[in-house]
Structures are given as C-alpha cells and as structure tokens.
PDB file of C-alpha atoms in Angstrom:
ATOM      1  CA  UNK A  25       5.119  10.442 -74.028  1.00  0.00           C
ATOM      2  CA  UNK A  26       4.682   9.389 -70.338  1.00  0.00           C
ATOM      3  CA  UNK A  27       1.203   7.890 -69.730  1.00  0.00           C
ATOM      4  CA  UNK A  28      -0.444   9.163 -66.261  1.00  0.00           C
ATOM      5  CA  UNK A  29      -1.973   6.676 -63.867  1.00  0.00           C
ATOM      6  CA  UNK A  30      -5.374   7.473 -62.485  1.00  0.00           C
ATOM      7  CA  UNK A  31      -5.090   8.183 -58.591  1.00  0.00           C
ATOM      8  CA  UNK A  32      -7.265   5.333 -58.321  1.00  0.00           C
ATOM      9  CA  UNK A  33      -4.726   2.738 -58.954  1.00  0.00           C
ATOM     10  CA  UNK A  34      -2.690   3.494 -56.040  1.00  0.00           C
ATOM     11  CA  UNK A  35      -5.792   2.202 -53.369  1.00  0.00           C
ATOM     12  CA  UNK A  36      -5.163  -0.628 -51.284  1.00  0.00           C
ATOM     13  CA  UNK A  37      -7.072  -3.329 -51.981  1.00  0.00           C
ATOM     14  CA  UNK A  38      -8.741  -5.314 -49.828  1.00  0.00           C
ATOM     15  CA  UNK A  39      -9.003  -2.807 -46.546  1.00  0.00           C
ATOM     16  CA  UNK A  40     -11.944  -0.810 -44.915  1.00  0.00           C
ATOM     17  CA  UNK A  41     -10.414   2.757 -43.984  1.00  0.00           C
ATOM     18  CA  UNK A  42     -13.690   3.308 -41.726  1.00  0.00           C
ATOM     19  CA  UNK A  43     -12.684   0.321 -39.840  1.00  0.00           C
ATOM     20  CA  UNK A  44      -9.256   0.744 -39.658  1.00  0.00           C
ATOM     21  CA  UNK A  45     -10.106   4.755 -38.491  1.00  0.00           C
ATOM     22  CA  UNK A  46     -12.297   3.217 -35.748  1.00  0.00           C
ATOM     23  CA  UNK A  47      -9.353   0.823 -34.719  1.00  0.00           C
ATOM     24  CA  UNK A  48      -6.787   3.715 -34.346  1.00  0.00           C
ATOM     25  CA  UNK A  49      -9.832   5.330 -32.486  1.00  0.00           C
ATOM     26  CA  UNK A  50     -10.130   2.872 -30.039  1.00  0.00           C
ATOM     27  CA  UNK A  51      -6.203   2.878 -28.856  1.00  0.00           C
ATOM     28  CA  UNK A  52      -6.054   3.005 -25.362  1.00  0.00           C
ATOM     29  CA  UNK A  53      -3.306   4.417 -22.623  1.00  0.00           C
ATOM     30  CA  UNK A  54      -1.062   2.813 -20.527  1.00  0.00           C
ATOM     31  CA  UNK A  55      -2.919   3.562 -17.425  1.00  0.00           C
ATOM     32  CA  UNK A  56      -6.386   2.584 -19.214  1.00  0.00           C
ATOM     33  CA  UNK A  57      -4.736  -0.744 -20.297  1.00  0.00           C
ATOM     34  CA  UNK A  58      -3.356  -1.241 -16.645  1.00  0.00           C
ATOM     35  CA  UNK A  59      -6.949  -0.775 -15.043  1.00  0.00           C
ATOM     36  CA  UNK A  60      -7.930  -3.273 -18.088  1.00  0.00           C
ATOM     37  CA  UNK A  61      -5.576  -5.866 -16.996  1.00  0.00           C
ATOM     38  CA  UNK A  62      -6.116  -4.924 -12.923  1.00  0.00           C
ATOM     39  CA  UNK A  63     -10.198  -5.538 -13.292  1.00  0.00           C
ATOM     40  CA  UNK A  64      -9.683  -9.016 -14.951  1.00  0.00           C
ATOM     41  CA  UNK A  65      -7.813 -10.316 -12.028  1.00  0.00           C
ATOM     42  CA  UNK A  66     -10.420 -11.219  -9.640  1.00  0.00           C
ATOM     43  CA  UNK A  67      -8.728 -11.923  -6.901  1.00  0.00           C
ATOM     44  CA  UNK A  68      -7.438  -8.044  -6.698  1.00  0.00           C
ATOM     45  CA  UNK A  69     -10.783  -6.400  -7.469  1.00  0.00           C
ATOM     46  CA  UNK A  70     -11.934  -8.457  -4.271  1.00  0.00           C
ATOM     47  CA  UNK A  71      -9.280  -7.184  -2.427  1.00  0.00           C
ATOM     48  CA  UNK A  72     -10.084  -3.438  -3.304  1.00  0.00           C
ATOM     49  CA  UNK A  73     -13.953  -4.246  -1.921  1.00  0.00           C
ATOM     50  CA  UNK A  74     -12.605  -5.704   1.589  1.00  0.00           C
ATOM     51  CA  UNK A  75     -10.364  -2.189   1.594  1.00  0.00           C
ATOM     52  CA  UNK A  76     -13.341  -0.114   0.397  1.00  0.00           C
ATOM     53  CA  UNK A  77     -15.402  -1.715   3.100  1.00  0.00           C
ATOM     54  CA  UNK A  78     -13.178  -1.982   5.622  1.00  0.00           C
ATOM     55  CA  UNK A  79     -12.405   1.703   5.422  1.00  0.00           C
ATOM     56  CA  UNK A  80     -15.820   2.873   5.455  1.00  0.00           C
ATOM     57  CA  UNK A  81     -16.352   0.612   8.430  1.00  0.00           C
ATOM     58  CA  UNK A  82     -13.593   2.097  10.131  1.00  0.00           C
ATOM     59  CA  UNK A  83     -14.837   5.791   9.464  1.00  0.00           C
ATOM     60  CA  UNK A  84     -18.581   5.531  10.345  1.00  0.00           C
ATOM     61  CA  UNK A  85     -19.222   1.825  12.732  1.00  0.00           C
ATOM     62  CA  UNK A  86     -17.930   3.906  15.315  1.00  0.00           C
ATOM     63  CA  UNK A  87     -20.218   7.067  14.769  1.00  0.00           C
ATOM     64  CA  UNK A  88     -23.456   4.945  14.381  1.00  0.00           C
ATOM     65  CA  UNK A  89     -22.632   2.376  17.214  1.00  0.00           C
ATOM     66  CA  UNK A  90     -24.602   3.582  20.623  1.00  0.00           C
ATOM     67  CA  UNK A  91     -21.345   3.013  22.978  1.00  0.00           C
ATOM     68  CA  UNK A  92     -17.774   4.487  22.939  1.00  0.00           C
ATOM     69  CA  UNK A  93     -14.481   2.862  22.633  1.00  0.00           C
ATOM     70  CA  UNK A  94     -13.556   3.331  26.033  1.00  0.00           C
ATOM     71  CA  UNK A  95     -17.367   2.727  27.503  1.00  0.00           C
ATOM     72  CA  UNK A  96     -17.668   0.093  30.257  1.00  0.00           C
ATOM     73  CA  UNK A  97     -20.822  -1.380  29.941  1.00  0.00           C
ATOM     74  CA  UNK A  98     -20.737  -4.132  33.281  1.00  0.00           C
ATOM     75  CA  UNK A  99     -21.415  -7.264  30.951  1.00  0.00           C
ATOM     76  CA  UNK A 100     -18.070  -8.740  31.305  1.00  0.00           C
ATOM     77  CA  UNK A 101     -17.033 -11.099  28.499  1.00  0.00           C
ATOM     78  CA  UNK A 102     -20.508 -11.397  27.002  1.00  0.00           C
ATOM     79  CA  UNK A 103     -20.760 -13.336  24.026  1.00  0.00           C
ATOM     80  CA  UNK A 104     -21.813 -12.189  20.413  1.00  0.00           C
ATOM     81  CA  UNK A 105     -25.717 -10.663  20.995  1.00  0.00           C
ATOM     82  CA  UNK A 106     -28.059  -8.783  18.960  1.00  0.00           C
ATOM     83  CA  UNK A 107     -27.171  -5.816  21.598  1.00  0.00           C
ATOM     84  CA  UNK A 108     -23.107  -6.028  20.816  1.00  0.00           C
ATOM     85  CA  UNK A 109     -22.375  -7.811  17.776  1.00  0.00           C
ATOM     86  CA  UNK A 110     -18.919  -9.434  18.592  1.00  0.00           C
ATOM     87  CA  UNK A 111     -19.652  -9.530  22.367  1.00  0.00           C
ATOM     88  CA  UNK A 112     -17.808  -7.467  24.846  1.00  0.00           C
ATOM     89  CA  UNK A 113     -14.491  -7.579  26.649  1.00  0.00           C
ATOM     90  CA  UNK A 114     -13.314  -9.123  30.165  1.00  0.00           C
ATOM     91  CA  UNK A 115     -13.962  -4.657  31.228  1.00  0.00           C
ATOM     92  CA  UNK A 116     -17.725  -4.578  30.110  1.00  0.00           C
ATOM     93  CA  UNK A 117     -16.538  -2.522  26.822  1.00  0.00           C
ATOM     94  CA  UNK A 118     -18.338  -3.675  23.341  1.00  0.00           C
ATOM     95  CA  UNK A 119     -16.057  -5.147  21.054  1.00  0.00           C
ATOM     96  CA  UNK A 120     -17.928  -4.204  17.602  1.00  0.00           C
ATOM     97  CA  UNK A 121     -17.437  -0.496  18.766  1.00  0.00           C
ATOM     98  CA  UNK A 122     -13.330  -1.095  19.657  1.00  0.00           C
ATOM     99  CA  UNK A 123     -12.785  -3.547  16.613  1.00  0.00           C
ATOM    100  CA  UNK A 124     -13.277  -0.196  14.453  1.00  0.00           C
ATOM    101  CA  UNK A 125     -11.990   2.083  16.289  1.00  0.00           C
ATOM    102  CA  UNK A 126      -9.199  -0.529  16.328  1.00  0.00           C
ATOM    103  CA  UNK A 127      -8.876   0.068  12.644  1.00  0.00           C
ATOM    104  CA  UNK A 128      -9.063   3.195  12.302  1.00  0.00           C
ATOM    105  CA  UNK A 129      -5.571   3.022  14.484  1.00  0.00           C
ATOM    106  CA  UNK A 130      -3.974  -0.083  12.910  1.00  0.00           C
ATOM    107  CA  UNK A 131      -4.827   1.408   8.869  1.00  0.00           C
ATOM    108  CA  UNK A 132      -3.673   4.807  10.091  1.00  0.00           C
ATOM    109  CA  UNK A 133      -0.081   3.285  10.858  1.00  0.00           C
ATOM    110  CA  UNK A 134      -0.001   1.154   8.100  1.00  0.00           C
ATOM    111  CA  UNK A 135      -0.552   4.261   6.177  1.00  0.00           C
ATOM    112  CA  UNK A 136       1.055   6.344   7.678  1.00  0.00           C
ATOM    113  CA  UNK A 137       4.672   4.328   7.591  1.00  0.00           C
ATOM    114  CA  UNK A 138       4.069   3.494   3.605  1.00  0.00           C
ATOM    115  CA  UNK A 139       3.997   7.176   3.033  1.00  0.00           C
ATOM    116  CA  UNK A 140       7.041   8.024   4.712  1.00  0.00           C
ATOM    117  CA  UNK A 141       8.772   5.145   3.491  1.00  0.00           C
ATOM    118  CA  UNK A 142       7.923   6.460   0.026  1.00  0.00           C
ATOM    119  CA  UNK A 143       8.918  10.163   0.109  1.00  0.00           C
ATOM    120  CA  UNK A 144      12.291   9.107   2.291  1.00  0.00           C
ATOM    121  CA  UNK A 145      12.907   5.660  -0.276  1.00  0.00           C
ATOM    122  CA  UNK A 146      11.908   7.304  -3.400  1.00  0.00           C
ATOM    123  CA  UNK A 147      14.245  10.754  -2.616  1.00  0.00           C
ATOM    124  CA  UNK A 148      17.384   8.393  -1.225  1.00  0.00           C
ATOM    125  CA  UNK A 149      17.510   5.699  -4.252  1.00  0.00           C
ATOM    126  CA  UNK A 150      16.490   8.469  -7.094  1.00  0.00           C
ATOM    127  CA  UNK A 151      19.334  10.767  -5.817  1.00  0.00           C
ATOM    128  CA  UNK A 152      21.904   7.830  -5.809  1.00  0.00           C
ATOM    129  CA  UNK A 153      20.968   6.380  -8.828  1.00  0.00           C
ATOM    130  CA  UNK A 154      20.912   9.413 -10.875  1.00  0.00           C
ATOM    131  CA  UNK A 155      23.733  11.082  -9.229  1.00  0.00           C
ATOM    132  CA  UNK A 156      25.836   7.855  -9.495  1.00  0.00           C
ATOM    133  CA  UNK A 157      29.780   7.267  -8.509  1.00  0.00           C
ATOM    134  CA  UNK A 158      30.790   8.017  -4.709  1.00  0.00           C
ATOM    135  CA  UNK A 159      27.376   9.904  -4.127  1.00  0.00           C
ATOM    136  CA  UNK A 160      25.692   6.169  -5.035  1.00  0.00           C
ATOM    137  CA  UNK A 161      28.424   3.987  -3.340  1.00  0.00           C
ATOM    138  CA  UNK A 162      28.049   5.946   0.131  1.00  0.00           C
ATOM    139  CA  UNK A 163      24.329   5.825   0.134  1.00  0.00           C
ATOM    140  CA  UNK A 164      24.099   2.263  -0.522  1.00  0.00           C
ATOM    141  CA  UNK A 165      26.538   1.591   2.224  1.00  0.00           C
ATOM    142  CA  UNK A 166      24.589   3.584   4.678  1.00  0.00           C
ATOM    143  CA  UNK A 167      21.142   1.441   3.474  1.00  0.00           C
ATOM    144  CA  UNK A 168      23.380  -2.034   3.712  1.00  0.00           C
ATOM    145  CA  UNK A 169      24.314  -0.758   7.482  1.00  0.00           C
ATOM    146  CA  UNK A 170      20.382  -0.179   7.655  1.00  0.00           C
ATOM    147  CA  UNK A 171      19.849  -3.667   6.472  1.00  0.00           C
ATOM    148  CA  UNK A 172      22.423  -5.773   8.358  1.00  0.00           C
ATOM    149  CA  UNK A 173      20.331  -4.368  11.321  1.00  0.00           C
ATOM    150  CA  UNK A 174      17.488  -7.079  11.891  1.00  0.00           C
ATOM    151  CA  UNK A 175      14.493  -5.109  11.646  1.00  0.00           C
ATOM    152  CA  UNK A 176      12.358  -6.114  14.413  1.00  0.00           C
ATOM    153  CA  UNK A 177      15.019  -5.555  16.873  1.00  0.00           C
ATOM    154  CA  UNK A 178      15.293  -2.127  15.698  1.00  0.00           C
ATOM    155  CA  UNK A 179      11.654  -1.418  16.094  1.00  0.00           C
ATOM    156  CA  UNK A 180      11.424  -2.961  19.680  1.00  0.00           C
ATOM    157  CA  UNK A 181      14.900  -0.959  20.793  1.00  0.00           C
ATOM    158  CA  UNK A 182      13.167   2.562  19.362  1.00  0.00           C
ATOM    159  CA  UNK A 183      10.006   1.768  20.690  1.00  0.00           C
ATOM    160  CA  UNK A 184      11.348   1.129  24.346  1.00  0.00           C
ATOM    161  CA  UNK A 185      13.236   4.118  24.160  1.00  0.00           C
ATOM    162  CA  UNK A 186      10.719   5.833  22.706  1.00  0.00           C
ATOM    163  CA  UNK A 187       7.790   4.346  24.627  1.00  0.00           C
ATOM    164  CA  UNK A 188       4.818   2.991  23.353  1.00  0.00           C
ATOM    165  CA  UNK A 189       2.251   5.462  21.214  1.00  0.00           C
ATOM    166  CA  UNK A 190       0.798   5.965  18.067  1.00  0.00           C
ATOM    167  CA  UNK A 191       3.171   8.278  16.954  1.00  0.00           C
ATOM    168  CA  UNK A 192       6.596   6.652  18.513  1.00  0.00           C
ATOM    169  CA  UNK A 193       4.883   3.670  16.587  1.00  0.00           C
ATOM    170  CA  UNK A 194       4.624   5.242  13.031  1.00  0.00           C
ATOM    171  CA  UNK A 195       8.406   6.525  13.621  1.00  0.00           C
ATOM    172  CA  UNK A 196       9.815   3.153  14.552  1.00  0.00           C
ATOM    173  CA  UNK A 197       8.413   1.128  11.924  1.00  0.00           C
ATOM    174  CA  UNK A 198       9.987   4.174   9.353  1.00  0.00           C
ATOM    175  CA  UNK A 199      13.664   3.983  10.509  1.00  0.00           C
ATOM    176  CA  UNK A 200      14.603   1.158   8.254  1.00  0.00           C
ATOM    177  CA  UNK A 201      11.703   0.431   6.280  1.00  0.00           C
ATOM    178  CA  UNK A 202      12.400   2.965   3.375  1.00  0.00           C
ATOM    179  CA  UNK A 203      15.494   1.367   2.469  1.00  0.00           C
ATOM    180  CA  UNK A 204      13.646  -1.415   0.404  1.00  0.00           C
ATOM    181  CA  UNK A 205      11.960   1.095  -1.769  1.00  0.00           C
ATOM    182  CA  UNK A 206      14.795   3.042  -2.320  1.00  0.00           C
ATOM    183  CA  UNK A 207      16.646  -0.215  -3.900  1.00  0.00           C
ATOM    184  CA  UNK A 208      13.739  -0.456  -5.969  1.00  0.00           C
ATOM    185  CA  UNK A 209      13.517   3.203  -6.858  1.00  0.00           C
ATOM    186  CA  UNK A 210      17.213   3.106  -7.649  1.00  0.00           C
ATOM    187  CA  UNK A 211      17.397   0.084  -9.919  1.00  0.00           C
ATOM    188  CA  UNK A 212      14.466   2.061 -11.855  1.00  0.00           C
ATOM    189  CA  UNK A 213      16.652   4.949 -11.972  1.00  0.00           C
ATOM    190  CA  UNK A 214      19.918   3.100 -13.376  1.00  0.00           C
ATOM    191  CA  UNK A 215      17.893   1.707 -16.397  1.00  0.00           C
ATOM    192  CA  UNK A 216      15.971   4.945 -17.084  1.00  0.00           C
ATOM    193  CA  UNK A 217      19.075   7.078 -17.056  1.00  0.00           C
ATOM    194  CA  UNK A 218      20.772   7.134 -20.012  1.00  0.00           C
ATOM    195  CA  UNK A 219      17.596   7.019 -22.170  1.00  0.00           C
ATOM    196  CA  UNK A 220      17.814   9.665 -24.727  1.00  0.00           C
ATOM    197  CA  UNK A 221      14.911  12.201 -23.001  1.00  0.00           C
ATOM    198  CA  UNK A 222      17.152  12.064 -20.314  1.00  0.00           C
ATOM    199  CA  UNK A 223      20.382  12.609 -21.628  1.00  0.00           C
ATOM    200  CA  UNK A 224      18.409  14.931 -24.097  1.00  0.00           C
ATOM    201  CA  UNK A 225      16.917  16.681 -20.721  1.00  0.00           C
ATOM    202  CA  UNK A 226      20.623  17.112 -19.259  1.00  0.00           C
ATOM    203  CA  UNK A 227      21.857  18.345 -22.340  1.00  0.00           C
ATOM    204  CA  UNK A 228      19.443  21.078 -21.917  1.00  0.00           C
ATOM    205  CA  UNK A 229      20.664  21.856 -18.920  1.00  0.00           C
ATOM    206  CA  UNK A 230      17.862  20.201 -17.089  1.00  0.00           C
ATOM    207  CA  UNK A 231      18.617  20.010 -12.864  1.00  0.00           C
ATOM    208  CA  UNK A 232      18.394  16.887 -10.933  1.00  0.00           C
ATOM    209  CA  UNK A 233      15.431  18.123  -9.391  1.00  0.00           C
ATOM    210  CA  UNK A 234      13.448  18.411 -12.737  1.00  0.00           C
ATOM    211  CA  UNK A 235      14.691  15.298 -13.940  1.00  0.00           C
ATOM    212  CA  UNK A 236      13.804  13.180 -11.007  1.00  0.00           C
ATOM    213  CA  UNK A 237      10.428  14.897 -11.124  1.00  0.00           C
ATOM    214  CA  UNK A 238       9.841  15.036 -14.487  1.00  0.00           C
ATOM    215  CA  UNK A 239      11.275  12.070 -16.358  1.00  0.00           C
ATOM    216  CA  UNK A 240      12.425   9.581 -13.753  1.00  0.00           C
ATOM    217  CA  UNK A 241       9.882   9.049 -11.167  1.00  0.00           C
ATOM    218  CA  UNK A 242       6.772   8.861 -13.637  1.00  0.00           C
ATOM    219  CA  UNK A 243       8.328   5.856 -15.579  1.00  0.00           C
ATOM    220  CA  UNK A 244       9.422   4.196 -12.303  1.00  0.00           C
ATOM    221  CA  UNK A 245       5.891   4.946 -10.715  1.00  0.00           C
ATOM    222  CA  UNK A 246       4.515   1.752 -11.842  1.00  0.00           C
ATOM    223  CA  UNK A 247       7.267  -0.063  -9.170  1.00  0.00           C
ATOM    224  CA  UNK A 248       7.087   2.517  -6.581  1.00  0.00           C
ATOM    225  CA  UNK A 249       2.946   1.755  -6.555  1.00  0.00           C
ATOM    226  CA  UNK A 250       3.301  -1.983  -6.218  1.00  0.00           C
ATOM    227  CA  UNK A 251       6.003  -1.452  -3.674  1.00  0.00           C
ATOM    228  CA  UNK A 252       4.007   0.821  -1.682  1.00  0.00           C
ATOM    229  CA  UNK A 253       1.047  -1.218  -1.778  1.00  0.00           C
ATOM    230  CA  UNK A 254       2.771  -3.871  -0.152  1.00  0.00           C
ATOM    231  CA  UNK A 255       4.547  -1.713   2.490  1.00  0.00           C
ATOM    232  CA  UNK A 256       1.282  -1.281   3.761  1.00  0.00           C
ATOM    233  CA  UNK A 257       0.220  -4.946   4.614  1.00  0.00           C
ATOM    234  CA  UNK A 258       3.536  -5.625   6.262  1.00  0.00           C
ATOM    235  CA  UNK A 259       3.524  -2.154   8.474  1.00  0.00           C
ATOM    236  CA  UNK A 260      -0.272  -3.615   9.735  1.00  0.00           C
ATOM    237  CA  UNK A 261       1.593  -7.229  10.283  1.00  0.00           C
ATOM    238  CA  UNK A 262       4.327  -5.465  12.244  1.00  0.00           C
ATOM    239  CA  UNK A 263       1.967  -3.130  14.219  1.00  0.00           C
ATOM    240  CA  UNK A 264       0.016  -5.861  15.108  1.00  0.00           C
ATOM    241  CA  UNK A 265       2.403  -8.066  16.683  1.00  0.00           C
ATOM    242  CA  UNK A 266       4.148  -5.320  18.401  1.00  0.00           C
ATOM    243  CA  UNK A 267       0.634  -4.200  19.796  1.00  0.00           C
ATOM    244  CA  UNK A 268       0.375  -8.662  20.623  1.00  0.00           C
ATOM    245  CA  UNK A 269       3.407  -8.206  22.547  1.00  0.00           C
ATOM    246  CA  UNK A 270       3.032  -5.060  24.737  1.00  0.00           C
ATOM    247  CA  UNK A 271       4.422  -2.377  22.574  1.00  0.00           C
ATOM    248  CA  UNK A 272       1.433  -1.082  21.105  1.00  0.00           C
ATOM    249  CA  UNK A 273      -0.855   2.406  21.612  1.00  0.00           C
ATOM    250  CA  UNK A 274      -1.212   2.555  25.478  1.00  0.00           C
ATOM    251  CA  UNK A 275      -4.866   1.743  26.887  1.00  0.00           C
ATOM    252  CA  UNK A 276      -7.920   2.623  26.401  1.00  0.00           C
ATOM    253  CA  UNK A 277      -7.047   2.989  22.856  1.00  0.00           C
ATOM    254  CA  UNK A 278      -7.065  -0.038  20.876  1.00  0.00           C
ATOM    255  CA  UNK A 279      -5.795  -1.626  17.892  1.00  0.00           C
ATOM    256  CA  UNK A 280      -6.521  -5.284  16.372  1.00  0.00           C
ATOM    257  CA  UNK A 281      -2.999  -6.276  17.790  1.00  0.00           C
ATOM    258  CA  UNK A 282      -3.522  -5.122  21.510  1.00  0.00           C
ATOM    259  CA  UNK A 283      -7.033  -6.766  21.087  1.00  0.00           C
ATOM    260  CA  UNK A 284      -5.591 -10.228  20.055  1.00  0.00           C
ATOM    261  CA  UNK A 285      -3.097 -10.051  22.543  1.00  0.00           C
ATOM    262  CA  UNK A 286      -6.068  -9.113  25.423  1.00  0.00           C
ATOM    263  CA  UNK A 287      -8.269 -11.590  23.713  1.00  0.00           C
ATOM    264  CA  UNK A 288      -5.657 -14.574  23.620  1.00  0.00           C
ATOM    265  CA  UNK A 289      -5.602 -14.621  27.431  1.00  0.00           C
ATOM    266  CA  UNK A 290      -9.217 -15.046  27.384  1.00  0.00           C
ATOM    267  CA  UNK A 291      -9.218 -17.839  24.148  1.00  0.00           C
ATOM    268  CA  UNK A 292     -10.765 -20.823  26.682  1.00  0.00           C
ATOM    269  CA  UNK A 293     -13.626 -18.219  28.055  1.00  0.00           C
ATOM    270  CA  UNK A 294     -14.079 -15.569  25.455  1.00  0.00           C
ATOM    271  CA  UNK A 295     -12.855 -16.583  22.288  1.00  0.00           C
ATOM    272  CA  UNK A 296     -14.750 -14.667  20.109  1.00  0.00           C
ATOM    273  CA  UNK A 297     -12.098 -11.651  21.586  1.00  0.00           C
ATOM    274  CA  UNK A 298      -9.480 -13.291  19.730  1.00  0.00           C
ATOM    275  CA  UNK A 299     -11.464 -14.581  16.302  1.00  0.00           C
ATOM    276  CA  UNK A 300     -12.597 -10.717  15.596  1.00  0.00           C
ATOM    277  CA  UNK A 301      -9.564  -8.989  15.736  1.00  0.00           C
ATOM    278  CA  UNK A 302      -7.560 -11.781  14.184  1.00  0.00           C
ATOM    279  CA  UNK A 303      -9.973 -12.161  11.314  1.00  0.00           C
ATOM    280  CA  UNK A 304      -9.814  -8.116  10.658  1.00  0.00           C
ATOM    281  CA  UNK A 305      -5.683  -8.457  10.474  1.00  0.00           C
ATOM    282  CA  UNK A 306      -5.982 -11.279   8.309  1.00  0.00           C
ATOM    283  CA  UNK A 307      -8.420  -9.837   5.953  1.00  0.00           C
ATOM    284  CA  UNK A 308      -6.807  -6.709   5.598  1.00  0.00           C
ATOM    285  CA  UNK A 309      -3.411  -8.367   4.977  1.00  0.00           C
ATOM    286  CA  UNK A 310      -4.897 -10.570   2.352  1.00  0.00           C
ATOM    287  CA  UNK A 311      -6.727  -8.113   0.556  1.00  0.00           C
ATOM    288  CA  UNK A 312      -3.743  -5.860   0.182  1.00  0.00           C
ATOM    289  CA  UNK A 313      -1.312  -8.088  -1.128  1.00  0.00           C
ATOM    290  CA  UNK A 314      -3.777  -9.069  -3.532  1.00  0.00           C
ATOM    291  CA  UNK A 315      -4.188  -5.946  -4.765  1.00  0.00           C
ATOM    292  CA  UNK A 316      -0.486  -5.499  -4.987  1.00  0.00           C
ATOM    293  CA  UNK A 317      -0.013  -9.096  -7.097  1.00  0.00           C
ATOM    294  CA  UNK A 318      -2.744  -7.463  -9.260  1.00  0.00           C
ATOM    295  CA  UNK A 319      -0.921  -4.108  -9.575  1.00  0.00           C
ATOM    296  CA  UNK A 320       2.630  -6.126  -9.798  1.00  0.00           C
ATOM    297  CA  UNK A 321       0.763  -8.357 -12.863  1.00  0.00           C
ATOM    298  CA  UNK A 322      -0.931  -5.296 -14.672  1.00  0.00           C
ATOM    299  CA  UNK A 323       1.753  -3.214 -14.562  1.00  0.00           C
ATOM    300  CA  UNK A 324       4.489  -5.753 -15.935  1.00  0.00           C
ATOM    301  CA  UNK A 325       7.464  -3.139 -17.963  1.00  0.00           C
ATOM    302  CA  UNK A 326       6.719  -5.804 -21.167  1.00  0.00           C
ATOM    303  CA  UNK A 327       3.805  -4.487 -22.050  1.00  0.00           C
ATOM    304  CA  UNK A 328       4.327  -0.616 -21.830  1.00  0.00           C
ATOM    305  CA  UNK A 329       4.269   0.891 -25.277  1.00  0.00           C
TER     306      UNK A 329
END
C-alpha cells in the first residue's frame, strides 16, 4: 500500500516567503530604473538644475526687470552696477534685461530645430528601415547626398537666400540636421524588426503605421531621447555662431550669439558684453550634453529586461 507524504515535506527549507513576497514587491520598471541610474550621475542632475534655472530665467528676468529689451537707457557701456546687473551696451540698453530675452530666442531655436529634426528623422529612418529593399536603399542615398553636403555651408547658403530671422533660422538649421537621427532611428528599426511581436504584429495584419507607432518607436525611444537631447546643444552652438557672424535674428532682437559678436568688438572697453553672453552659451551647452551622457549611460540596451 502506497504511504502518503504530509504536504509539509514538500516546504523549502531555509527561505522566508514574506521576504521573498516583499522582494517581488519591490521590482521596479524600466523607466523607474532609468531615473534610478539618471539621479546617481551627478554631473547630469546638475545639468537638469542649470536648464531648470535657466528656463525660468528666461521666462520671468524679463517680466520683473524695470527696462525692455530694446530700451535705451543713455549710459553707454556702463559696467556691472547694482542698477543693471551685467552693465549695459555701447546703445545705453541693459544687458541683464537682453541676456534673457536673448535666451528666450537662442533655447527657442535650439528647440525648435530638435523637434523637427525628430518628427522628420524619426518618420524617414523608421519608414526605411521597416520597409527595407529599394524603399531603404533610395532613402539612404538621398540622406548620404544630405551628408556629403558640409553642413555649415548649407545653413549660411539658406540663410542668405532666405535672409536672416528667427524663423528662416529654425528652417536652415532643419534641412540637413534630421538625417543623423534618422540613421539612428533606422539602425533601431533593423534590430527590432524581425522580433517575434513584430513579425507576430504583421502576421496579424498589422499596417506600417501601427507598427512604427506601436512596437517600433517605443523600444527605440530610449536612442531617439539621447539623440534629441543632444540635437539641442549643437542647434544653440550653431545659432550662436551664425548670430557671431552676422546671420542671426535682425536688431533690436537679440540672442547670446549676436550679443558676443556686438560684445567682442567692445572686449578692450566693455568686456563684461562678451563674458555674459559667452558664459550663458557655454553653460547651456554643458549642461545639456551632460544630461544627454546621463540619459546615453542610464539608458544603456544591456540592462533592459
């Protein structure tokens, strides 16, 4: 006759289920572990306050400072005071009030170009990586003409044409510079492709549309943010020395680049004209490629679950 064993014998010995219950408990996300990972790197998390406070400098300095942009005050190229801050220019206008109002211009661009270079470079290289064969081969070949093209030159030839503006500036510095994120976008696309949810999804009868949407952009997000968050330091870097060189947003307006270039012909007399606007580009530049090493660091594909 079989002998039955007591349920108890089958416990594992040795091993708190409470604890192990709390452990499966405290599992986190992806994105949870990312911001982990992104708020250890200190360098990063400084970079996101200079943003933060650069931003909120840009949207209110200008509102609580007593002159406008564009005021002439008759103190020509007064040093730094406890009346205007960072002195004023070789026109009588304060330079605290146009240094922000300066940034509200130069982080608009910067913006501005990074977005469009992400809807145009994320549509382009997820279309002809997922679409593959001729479709891919031509649409490389148009982005390798785009390429060959030295950038700048392409910039300065649209903006002459174009003339110089805020919004002839925002278009110029979009012609080519998708193209990079679309090589990125399209690499992601090549290794996500023929994953089983997507072959699973096109089985189904799944269109392009809903599978770029759905199951190929999300897991290539973590490339297209890092790429993006670096788009934005170099549009800044380009606006600026455009603006240094003549091609900027027309006067009165100002951005830090027309301000350098204004204050460098000034640097023996009135070099705190220079110092300001050049410390604001440099800042800003720093801060948001360290966010982006931070980003490119927490997000690294080896330790996605």
């Amino acid at each position: 006759m079989t002998q039955l064993i007591p349920p108890e014998k089958f416990k594992i010995v040795g091993v708190d289920e409470r604890k192990n219950e709390q452990l499966a408990d405290k599992s986190i996300s992806f994105w949870k572990e990312v911001w982990i990972r992104f708020s250890h790197n200190k360098l990063a998390v400084i970079g996101v306050i200079i943003i933060i406070l650069i931003a909120l400098m840009a949207i209110f300095a200008p509102m609580l400072s007593p002159y406008k942009y564009d005021q002439i005050l008759g103190k020509f190229n007064e040093p730094p005071s406890s009346k205007n801050w960072f002195g004023t220019d070789d026109l009588g206008r304060d330079v605290f009030t146009r240094i922000w109002y300066g940034a509200r211009i130069s982080l608009f661009i910067g913006l501005a170009a990074a977005v469009i270079d992400l809807i145009i470079g994320v549509a382009w290289g997820a279309i002809s990586g997922l679409v593959g064969g001729r479709v891919d081969d031509i649409m490389m070949r148009i982005a390798d003409v785009l390429t060959a093209v030295p950038y700048l030159l392409v910039v300065i030839i649209l903006l002459v044409v174009l003339q110089p503006g805020l919004l002839p500036m925002i278009i110029a510095l979009s012609i080519t510079g998708w193209v990079n994120m679309s090589r990125i976008v399209r690499g992601e696309v090549l290794s996500i492709k023929n994953q089983e949810y997507v072959l699973a999804a096109r089985t189904l009868g799944a269109s392009t549309g809903h599978l770029i949407m759905r199951h190929l952009i999300p897991n290539a997000l973590g490339a297209i943010i890092v790429t993006m968050t670096l788009t934005i330091p170099n549009a800044i870097f380009t606006e600026s020395f455009l603006s240094y060189i003549g091609l900027g947003v027309p006067q009165p307006q100002a951005s830090w680049g027309t301000m350098a270039s204004d204050g460098n012909n000034a640097i023996d007399t009135a070099p705190w004209r220079l110092i300001f606007p050049a410390i604001f580009i440099s800042l800003t530049i720093f801060a948001f490629n360290a966010i982006g090493d931070g980003l490119r660091d927490a997000l690294d594909p080896k330790l996605r679950k």
